[in-house]
Coordinates of C-alpha atoms (C1' of nucleotides) in Angstrom, one line a residue:
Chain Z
X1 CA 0.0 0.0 0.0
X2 CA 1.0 3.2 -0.6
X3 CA 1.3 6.3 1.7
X4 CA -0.4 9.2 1.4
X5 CA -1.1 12.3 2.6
X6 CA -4.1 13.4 4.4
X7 CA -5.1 17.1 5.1
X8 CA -8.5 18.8 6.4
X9 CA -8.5 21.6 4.6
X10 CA -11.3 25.0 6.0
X11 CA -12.9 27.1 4.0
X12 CA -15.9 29.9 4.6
X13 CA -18.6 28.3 2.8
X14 CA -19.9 31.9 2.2
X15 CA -16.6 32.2 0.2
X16 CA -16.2 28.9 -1.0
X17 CA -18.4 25.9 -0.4
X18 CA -18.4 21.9 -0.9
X19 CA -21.4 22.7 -3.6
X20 CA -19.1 24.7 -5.3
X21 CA -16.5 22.6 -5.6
X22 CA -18.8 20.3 -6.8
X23 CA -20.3 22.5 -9.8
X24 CA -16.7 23.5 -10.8
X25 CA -14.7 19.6 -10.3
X26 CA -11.3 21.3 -9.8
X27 CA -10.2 24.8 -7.8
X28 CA -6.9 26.7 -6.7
X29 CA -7.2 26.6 -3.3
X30 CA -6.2 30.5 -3.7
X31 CA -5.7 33.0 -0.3
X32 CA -4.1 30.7 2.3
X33 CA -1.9 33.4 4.2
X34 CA -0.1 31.3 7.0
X35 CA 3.5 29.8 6.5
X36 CA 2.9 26.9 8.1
X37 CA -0.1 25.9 6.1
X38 CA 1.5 27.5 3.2
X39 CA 4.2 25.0 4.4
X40 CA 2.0 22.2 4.1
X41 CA 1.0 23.1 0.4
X42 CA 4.3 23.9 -1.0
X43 CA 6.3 20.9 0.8
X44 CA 4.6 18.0 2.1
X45 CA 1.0 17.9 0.0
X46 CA 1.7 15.0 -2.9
X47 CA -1.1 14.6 -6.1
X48 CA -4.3 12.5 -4.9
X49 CA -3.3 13.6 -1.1
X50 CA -6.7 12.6 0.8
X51 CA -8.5 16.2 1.6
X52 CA -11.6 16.2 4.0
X53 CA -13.5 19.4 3.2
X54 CA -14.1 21.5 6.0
X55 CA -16.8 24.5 6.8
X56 CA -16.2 27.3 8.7
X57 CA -18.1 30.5 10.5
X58 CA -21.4 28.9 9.4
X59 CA -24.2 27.5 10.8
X60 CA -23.3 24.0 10.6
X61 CA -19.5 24.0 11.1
X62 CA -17.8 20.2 10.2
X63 CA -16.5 18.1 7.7
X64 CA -18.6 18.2 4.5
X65 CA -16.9 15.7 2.0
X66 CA -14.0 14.6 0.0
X67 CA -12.2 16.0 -2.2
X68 CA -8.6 15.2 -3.4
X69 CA -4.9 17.2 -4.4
X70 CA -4.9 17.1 -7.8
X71 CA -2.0 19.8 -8.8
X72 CA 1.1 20.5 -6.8
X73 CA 2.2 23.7 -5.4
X74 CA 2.1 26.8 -7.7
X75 CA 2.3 30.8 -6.9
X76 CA -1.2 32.3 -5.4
X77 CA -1.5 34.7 -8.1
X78 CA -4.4 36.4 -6.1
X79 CA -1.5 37.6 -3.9
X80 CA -0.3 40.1 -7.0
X81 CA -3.6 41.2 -7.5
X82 CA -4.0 44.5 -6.4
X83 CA -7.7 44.1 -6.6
X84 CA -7.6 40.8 -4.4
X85 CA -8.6 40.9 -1.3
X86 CA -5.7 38.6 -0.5
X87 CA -3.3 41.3 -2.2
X88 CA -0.1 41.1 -0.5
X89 CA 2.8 43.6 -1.8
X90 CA 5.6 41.4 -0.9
X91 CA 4.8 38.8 -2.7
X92 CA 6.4 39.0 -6.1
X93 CA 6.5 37.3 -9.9
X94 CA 10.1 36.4 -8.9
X95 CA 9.6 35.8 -5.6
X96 CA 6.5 34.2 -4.8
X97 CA 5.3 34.1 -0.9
X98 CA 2.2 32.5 -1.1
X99 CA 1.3 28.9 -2.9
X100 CA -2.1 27.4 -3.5
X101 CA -2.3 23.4 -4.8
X102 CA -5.3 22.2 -6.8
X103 CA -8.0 20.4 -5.3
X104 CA -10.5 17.9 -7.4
X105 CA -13.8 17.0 -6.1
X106 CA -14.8 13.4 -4.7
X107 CA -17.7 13.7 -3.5
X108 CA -20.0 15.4 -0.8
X109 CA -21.1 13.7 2.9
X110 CA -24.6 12.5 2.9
X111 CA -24.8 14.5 6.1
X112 CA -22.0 17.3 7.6
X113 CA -19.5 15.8 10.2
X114 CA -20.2 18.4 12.6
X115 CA -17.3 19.7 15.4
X116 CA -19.5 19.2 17.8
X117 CA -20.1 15.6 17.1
X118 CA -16.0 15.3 16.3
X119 CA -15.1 16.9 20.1
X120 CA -18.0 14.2 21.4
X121 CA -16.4 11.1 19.8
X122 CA -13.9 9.3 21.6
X123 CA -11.4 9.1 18.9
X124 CA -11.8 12.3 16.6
X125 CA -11.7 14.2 19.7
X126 CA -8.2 13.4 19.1
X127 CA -7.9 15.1 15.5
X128 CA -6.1 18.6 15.7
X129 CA -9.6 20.5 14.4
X130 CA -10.6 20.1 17.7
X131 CA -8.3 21.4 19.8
X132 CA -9.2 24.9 21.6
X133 CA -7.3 27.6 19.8
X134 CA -6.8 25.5 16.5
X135 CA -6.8 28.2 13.7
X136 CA -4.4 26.5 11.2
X137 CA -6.5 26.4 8.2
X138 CA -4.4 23.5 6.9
X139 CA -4.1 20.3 9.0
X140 CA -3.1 16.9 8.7
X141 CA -5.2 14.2 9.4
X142 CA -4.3 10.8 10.5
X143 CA -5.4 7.0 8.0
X144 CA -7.4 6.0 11.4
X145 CA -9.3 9.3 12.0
X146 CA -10.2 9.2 8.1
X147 CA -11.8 5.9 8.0
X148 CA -13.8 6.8 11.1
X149 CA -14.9 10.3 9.3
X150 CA -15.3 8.4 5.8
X151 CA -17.7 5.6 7.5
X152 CA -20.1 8.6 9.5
X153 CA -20.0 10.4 6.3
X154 CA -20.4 8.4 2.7
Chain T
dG1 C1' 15.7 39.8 19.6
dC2 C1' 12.0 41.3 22.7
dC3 C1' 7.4 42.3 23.2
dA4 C1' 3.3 45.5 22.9
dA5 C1' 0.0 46.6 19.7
dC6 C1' -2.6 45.3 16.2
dG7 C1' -5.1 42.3 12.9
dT8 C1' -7.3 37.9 11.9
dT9 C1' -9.6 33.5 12.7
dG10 C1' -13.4 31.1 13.8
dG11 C1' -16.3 29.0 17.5
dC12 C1' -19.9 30.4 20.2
Chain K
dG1 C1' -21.6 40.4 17.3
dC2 C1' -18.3 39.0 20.9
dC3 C1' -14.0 37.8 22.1
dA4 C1' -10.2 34.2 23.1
dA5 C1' -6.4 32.6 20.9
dC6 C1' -3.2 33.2 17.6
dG7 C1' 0.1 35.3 14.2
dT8 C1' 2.4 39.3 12.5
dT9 C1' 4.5 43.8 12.6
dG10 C1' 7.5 47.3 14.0
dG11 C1' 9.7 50.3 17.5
dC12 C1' 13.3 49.9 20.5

DNA sequence: GCCAACGTTGGC
DNA sequence: GCCAACGTTGGC
């Protein structure tokens, strides 16, 4: 068997959604701003890396499907966009700061995976998502935590 | 290189 | 909308 990455990966879904994932099949995942889970994109994430979708600041924050790495690390161009809202001046054409992979769509949870429901259970409790203070957008996931998720989910 | 001030994330 | 917990910035 092969090893593979696994990431949870957040997102607003007023910004960006499962759904819309799901209409478009592939997207940069464009306007991650934090070294380490810029880190995590540029050095460690491999193509067809496992990625469990995650929503955030809604109404029904958890896990909402699957979705896997499909391109490796290239420059955030939204970072030389003025007009971006993730604009950021330092970030040049020759020196890129920020890197977005691609992600391809799997497939959505018949229900979400709420964080609630992850803090309840005796082993997600475990995952880093639900740790108090845990704002790393980014985050790898463990094979035994994903089997667990994938079971409660598909 | 310290650390106060500030900005952001994201659950609640 | 609040605010705790972080991460970043910049003066010194």
């Amino acid at each position: 068997m092969t090893t593979h990455g696994i990431w949870l990966m957040k997102s607003e879904p007023s910004c960006y959604s499962i759904d819309d994932l799901k209409k478009q099949k592939t997207t940069s995942w464009d306007g991650v701003r934090n070294y380490q889970a810029r880190n995590y994109m540029r050095d460690t994430m491999k193509l067809h890396d496992d990625v469990l979708f995650y929503h955030s600041n809604t109404d029904q924050i958890g896990i909402v499907g699957l979705a896997k790495v499909c391109k490796l690390a290239h420059p955030d161009i939204t970072a030389w966009d003025p007009k971006s809202d993730h604009f950021d001046p330092k970030s040049t054409k020759e020196n890129p700061i920020w890197m977005m992979v691609d992600v391809e769509f799997v497939q959505k949870f018949k229900r979400v995976i709420t964080l609630q429901e992850i803090k309840m259970h005796e082993q997600l409790q475990h995952m880093l998502v639900a740790r108090k203070g845990m704002r790393l957008s980014i985050q790898p996931v463990s094979p035994e935590h994903l089997a667990i998720i994938k079971e409660m989910g598909i």
